[in-house]
Amino acid sequence: MARGKLRIYLGAAPGVGKTYAMLSEAHRRIERGADCVVAFVEHHHRPRTEVMLHGLEQVPRRELDYRGGVFTEMDVDAVLRRAPAVALVDEMAHSNIPGSRNAKRWQDIEELLAAGIDVISTVNIQHLESLGDVVESITGIRQQETVPDEVVRRADQIELVDMSPQALRRRMAHGNIYKPDKVDAALSNYFRPGNLTALRELALLWVADRVDEYLNEYRREHRVSTIWGSRERIVVGLTGGPEGRTLIRRASRLAEKGAGGEVLAVYISRSDGLTAASPKELADQRTLVEDLGGTFHHVVGDDIPVALLDFARGVNATQIVLGVSRRRSWQYVFGPGVGATVARDSGPDLDVHLITHDEAGKGRGLPVARGARLGRSRVIWGWAVGVLGPALLTWLLTSATPDVGLANDMLLFLTLTVAAALLGGLFPALASAVVGSLLLNWYFTPPVHTLTIADPQNIVAIAIFVGVAVSVASVVGLAARRTHLASRLRAESEILSFLAGNVLRGETTLEALLERVRETFGMESVALLERSGETAPWTCAGSVGPRPAEIPEDADVDVPVGDHMALSLRGRVLPAADRRVLAAFAAQAAVVLDRQRLQGEADRAKELAEGNRIRTALLAAVSHDLRTPLAGIKAAVTSLRSDDVEWSAQDQAELLEAIEQGADRLDHLVGNLLDMSRLQTGTVVPIIRETDLDEVVPMALGGVPDPEECVELDIPEILPMVHVDRGLLERAVANVVENAVKYSPPDERVLISASALADRVEVRVVDRGPGVPDEAKDRIFEPFQRYGDAPRGVGVGLGLAVARGFTEAVGGTLHAEDTPGGGLTMVLALPTAAGPRPGQPDLPAAAAT
């Protein structure tokens, strides 16, 4: 059976019209004769959306009993039995009620798709799992209901339902999204213009990336090699020279001129050894391009222009930014250069920008050696001058110029030999000497056109010519090798200096160091392997690149580090000259790994030290705060057991009451100490369930004496349910309320109110006490802290610390605000459940689709 197709309507915020668009699509399909049913659609009593359900077949929902309420969810079995061609399933990120077939609605959708049913669904951008942190930083609200990005990316069609923030706020103000009593709170919180603009941008960028994936996939499947300029992608060609920063900044400005512009910096190194650029300069340029929002890429290729153009076409780039060549004028005799070659071969669909800079025309300097090689182009020119040059010179001397004498002929041929040595090294120069001596003998030494030499002086002259040519070639070749060796050593020293500096300063992680090894030597993958003993299996301590080696024997290059560690590289076999630098990299990798492990041990030691500090403070607190109620209990029990005094019934009742109060105080103090210990050790595991506040808050007042006299409750019954751990929330509210009662004046009641704002519920505990200055508002939530002298306070100063820890454990926040008119207000913000409150189906969830 073929898998069904998934179509998703993606929106930036609730109320943009995703459900309406989905229902409109259903009506269009029915008009075309498609078998389309409503598996689950939540209209939230929005009139226009509700009207769109008319005329559509709806599969009955499944009813579930949960915590005294009746909830409805999609009946997956009923939909599968109905087996329609198309099913509408709203709110893809919804969490199902416990007891449902699947925990998440997107899992229900997967079942329908596997059964061959096409599904049309909706989701908001804030519910994508990868964007949770970004959305929280924008809105201040952590989305509890999410759907994996991969599930949405696998959709066959994704359609963005867009609306400007101003239009969405007008819809909200007109009552088209929420009920009138929720409009003001929503407009002033979640639906602020800044929030909506940022969420809209997230949605547009996410969909743009998805469209880009579709485009690249299509181009690969249809083998489209030409560039389709759907959006500006600018490739910056870097040489590792100082002009690279200028090129990156210029490319960034070009990208900013077009919407969605992207900058990709690429450095191309040859495949036969160390890179020709300064590692420090490349690292600085990598940091710069990433700071400007671009990406850095390292490509291996022997033909720089071809590799650059292949990379640009592979990423569907529209522009290439290159710097004007640093070569001097005379150096252009060796070729037109990378910039001119790329501009010539780029074609009409790829623009090439040549950017001037301060280094233009100042010379490229000495290349970094790769063994004793001079480069392919120089060797080719050397052989051309050494072999073809003497032939051309012979033709000129015999036909185009008068006789200049044998001595001058020899000097001209010697000049070609020196030029061949300068260009191609020793062997082209030796070839030039041999060819030149033969041509001198044949064409210019009497008798001509024979290899016989009549005059002995000419024999000596030709012998001297050959000796001088060979000597000059040897000297020039030796000088070239030493020059390149010096350049290579300089490059190696720069690499090692930069590497050692970063490692000593602790700026390099193991993965970053291995990536540096891979880029420096142009390898496919690098892995650091270790084992505990000679016969123990190898384990990977860190790796970069695809298919890293699992054992040293599988690698192309293996560098041992000590007895039980090895740096393994895949890609090609390195020459022996490169292994010296590679060994230094391997030793530094071992140092970095040891430092990371030592840092981990230091962090654990810091945690232990913090635990010791907590225990020390705990002992100090126990010495006074816990002994005070014990002393009271001891005194009361001793009095009751005394035979010297006959206590009246009233006196006995008072003493028993004192014992009970002391025991309650001890229980409260010990409870807070245990709770703080659980938070410090990270053993708090919340069990998140949908909970009614009007069930939790009254239970939290059990520890408050005379709650009817001290506390005023204002918890509306129409509030949505919250997604929390009931026990942890009860303890948090209890500690906050007890703290408020402790500092409130005797004639003032503590107010506990709650209200729904966007997709959270705020519980406010308001007192009229002395209040807390702004600089101390965060400090009062630290363990063993009590603001001021706290003359009426008892305890170890853990109540608010425990309350904040429990609140954050259930996904909420707790902070302090000033009470208008004096006092302190504690605000607990709690995430709401996905569905409406039982018995109140007309109230939409604050962040539902």
mmCIF file of N, CA and C in Angstrom, residues 33-72:
data_model
loop_
_atom_site.group_PDB
_atom_site.id
_atom_site.type_symbol
_atom_site.label_atom_id
_atom_site.label_comp_id
_atom_site.label_asym_id
_atom_site.label_seq_id
_atom_site.Cartn_x
_atom_site.Cartn_y
_atom_site.Cartn_z
ATOM 1 N N GLY A 33 -14.883 15.879 -6.202
ATOM 2 C CA GLY A 33 -15.266 14.483 -6.060
ATOM 3 C C GLY A 33 -14.394 13.669 -5.140
ATOM 4 N N ALA A 34 -13.517 14.293 -4.367
ATOM 5 C CA ALA A 34 -12.646 13.541 -3.469
ATOM 6 C C ALA A 34 -13.404 13.127 -2.215
ATOM 7 N N ASP A 35 -13.021 11.979 -1.650
ATOM 8 C CA ASP A 35 -13.613 11.480 -0.408
ATOM 9 C C ASP A 35 -12.847 12.093 0.755
ATOM 10 N N CYS A 36 -13.371 13.156 1.316
ATOM 11 C CA CYS A 36 -12.666 13.936 2.339
ATOM 12 C C CYS A 36 -13.517 13.988 3.597
ATOM 13 N N VAL A 37 -12.912 13.704 4.772
ATOM 14 C CA VAL A 37 -13.630 13.740 6.043
ATOM 15 C C VAL A 37 -12.834 14.566 7.050
ATOM 16 N N VAL A 38 -13.543 15.012 8.090
ATOM 17 C CA VAL A 38 -12.919 15.748 9.191
ATOM 18 C C VAL A 38 -12.612 14.749 10.300
ATOM 19 N N ALA A 39 -11.323 14.440 10.470
ATOM 20 C CA ALA A 39 -10.943 13.537 11.557
ATOM 21 C C ALA A 39 -10.898 14.269 12.881
ATOM 22 N N PHE A 40 -10.367 15.496 12.887
ATOM 23 C CA PHE A 40 -10.360 16.328 14.091
ATOM 24 C C PHE A 40 -10.072 17.767 13.675
ATOM 25 N N VAL A 41 -11.013 18.649 13.964
ATOM 26 C CA VAL A 41 -10.837 20.072 13.713
ATOM 27 C C VAL A 41 -11.339 20.823 14.932
ATOM 28 N N GLU A 42 -10.516 21.724 15.466
ATOM 29 C CA GLU A 42 -10.885 22.537 16.628
ATOM 30 C C GLU A 42 -11.171 23.948 16.141
ATOM 31 N N HIS A 43 -12.467 24.348 16.179
ATOM 32 C CA HIS A 43 -12.809 25.676 15.670
ATOM 33 C C HIS A 43 -12.766 26.757 16.737
ATOM 34 N N HIS A 44 -12.636 26.379 18.019
ATOM 35 C CA HIS A 44 -12.520 27.344 19.116
ATOM 36 C C HIS A 44 -13.666 28.355 19.123
ATOM 37 N N HIS A 45 -14.824 27.937 18.608
ATOM 38 C CA HIS A 45 -16.010 28.786 18.586
ATOM 39 C C HIS A 45 -15.770 30.088 17.816
ATOM 40 N N ARG A 46 -14.896 30.005 16.848
ATOM 41 C CA ARG A 46 -14.732 31.144 15.947
ATOM 42 C C ARG A 46 -15.796 31.018 14.858
ATOM 43 N N PRO A 47 -16.680 31.996 14.738
ATOM 44 C CA PRO A 47 -17.863 31.829 13.874
ATOM 45 C C PRO A 47 -17.518 31.463 12.441
ATOM 46 N N ARG A 48 -16.555 32.161 11.836
ATOM 47 C CA ARG A 48 -16.259 31.901 10.430
ATOM 48 C C ARG A 48 -15.652 30.520 10.230
ATOM 49 N N THR A 49 -14.846 30.088 11.185
ATOM 50 C CA THR A 49 -14.279 28.745 11.081
ATOM 51 C C THR A 49 -15.358 27.692 11.285
ATOM 52 N N GLU A 50 -16.268 27.945 12.224
ATOM 53 C CA GLU A 50 -17.331 26.982 12.506
ATOM 54 C C GLU A 50 -18.244 26.804 11.306
ATOM 55 N N VAL A 51 -18.508 27.886 10.577
ATOM 56 C CA VAL A 51 -19.367 27.802 9.395
ATOM 57 C C VAL A 51 -18.732 26.906 8.336
ATOM 58 N N MET A 52 -17.402 26.932 8.237
ATOM 59 C CA MET A 52 -16.722 26.141 7.207
ATOM 60 C C MET A 52 -16.872 24.639 7.425
ATOM 61 N N LEU A 53 -17.268 24.212 8.632
ATOM 62 C CA LEU A 53 -17.460 22.790 8.897
ATOM 63 C C LEU A 53 -18.768 22.272 8.310
ATOM 64 N N HIS A 54 -19.687 23.186 7.981
ATOM 65 C CA HIS A 54 -20.961 22.767 7.428
ATOM 66 C C HIS A 54 -20.737 22.087 6.078
ATOM 67 N N GLY A 55 -21.373 20.948 5.901
ATOM 68 C CA GLY A 55 -21.250 20.229 4.646
ATOM 69 C C GLY A 55 -20.095 19.252 4.606
ATOM 70 N N LEU A 56 -19.327 19.158 5.685
ATOM 71 C CA LEU A 56 -18.203 18.219 5.740
ATOM 72 C C LEU A 56 -18.541 17.065 6.675
ATOM 73 N N GLU A 57 -18.223 15.858 6.261
ATOM 74 C CA GLU A 57 -18.443 14.683 7.115
ATOM 75 C C GLU A 57 -17.415 14.683 8.240
ATOM 76 N N GLN A 58 -17.885 14.503 9.480
ATOM 77 C CA GLN A 58 -17.012 14.509 10.641
ATOM 78 C C GLN A 58 -17.022 13.129 11.293
ATOM 79 N N VAL A 59 -15.844 12.562 11.476
ATOM 80 C CA VAL A 59 -15.723 11.277 12.167
ATOM 81 C C VAL A 59 -15.928 11.518 13.659
ATOM 82 N N PRO A 60 -16.817 10.774 14.321
ATOM 83 C CA PRO A 60 -17.051 10.981 15.764
ATOM 84 C C PRO A 60 -15.748 10.867 16.553
ATOM 85 N N ARG A 61 -15.620 11.723 17.545
ATOM 86 C CA ARG A 61 -14.420 11.713 18.375
ATOM 87 C C ARG A 61 -14.519 10.678 19.485
ATOM 88 N N ARG A 62 -13.373 10.365 20.030
ATOM 89 C CA ARG A 62 -13.312 9.429 21.153
ATOM 90 C C ARG A 62 -13.320 10.223 22.456
ATOM 91 N N GLU A 63 -14.152 9.809 23.415
ATOM 92 C CA GLU A 63 -14.248 10.485 24.709
ATOM 93 C C GLU A 63 -13.394 9.748 25.731
ATOM 94 N N LEU A 64 -12.643 10.542 26.514
ATOM 95 C CA LEU A 64 -11.752 9.984 27.531
ATOM 96 C C LEU A 64 -12.019 10.667 28.861
ATOM 97 N N ASP A 65 -12.094 9.881 29.931
ATOM 98 C CA ASP A 65 -12.232 10.418 31.286
ATOM 99 C C ASP A 65 -10.845 10.634 31.868
ATOM 100 N N TYR A 66 -10.628 11.841 32.362
ATOM 101 C CA TYR A 66 -9.321 12.149 32.948
ATOM 102 C C TYR A 66 -9.496 13.152 34.067
ATOM 103 N N ARG A 67 -9.133 12.718 35.277
ATOM 104 C CA ARG A 67 -9.180 13.592 36.455
ATOM 105 C C ARG A 67 -10.544 14.240 36.631
ATOM 106 N N GLY A 68 -11.573 13.464 36.490
ATOM 107 C CA GLY A 68 -12.914 13.957 36.728
ATOM 108 C C GLY A 68 -13.518 14.720 35.578
ATOM 109 N N GLY A 69 -12.822 14.879 34.491
ATOM 110 C CA GLY A 69 -13.334 15.597 33.329
ATOM 111 C C GLY A 69 -13.425 14.685 32.126
ATOM 112 N N VAL A 70 -14.212 15.069 31.159
ATOM 113 C CA VAL A 70 -14.380 14.308 29.931
ATOM 114 C C VAL A 70 -13.730 15.089 28.801
ATOM 115 N N PHE A 71 -12.816 14.453 28.101
ATOM 116 C CA PHE A 71 -12.092 15.087 27.007
ATOM 117 C C PHE A 71 -12.351 14.303 25.724
ATOM 118 N N THR A 72 -12.218 14.999 24.621
ATOM 119 C CA THR A 72 -12.397 14.340 23.324
ATOM 120 C C THR A 72 -11.101 14.423 22.537
#
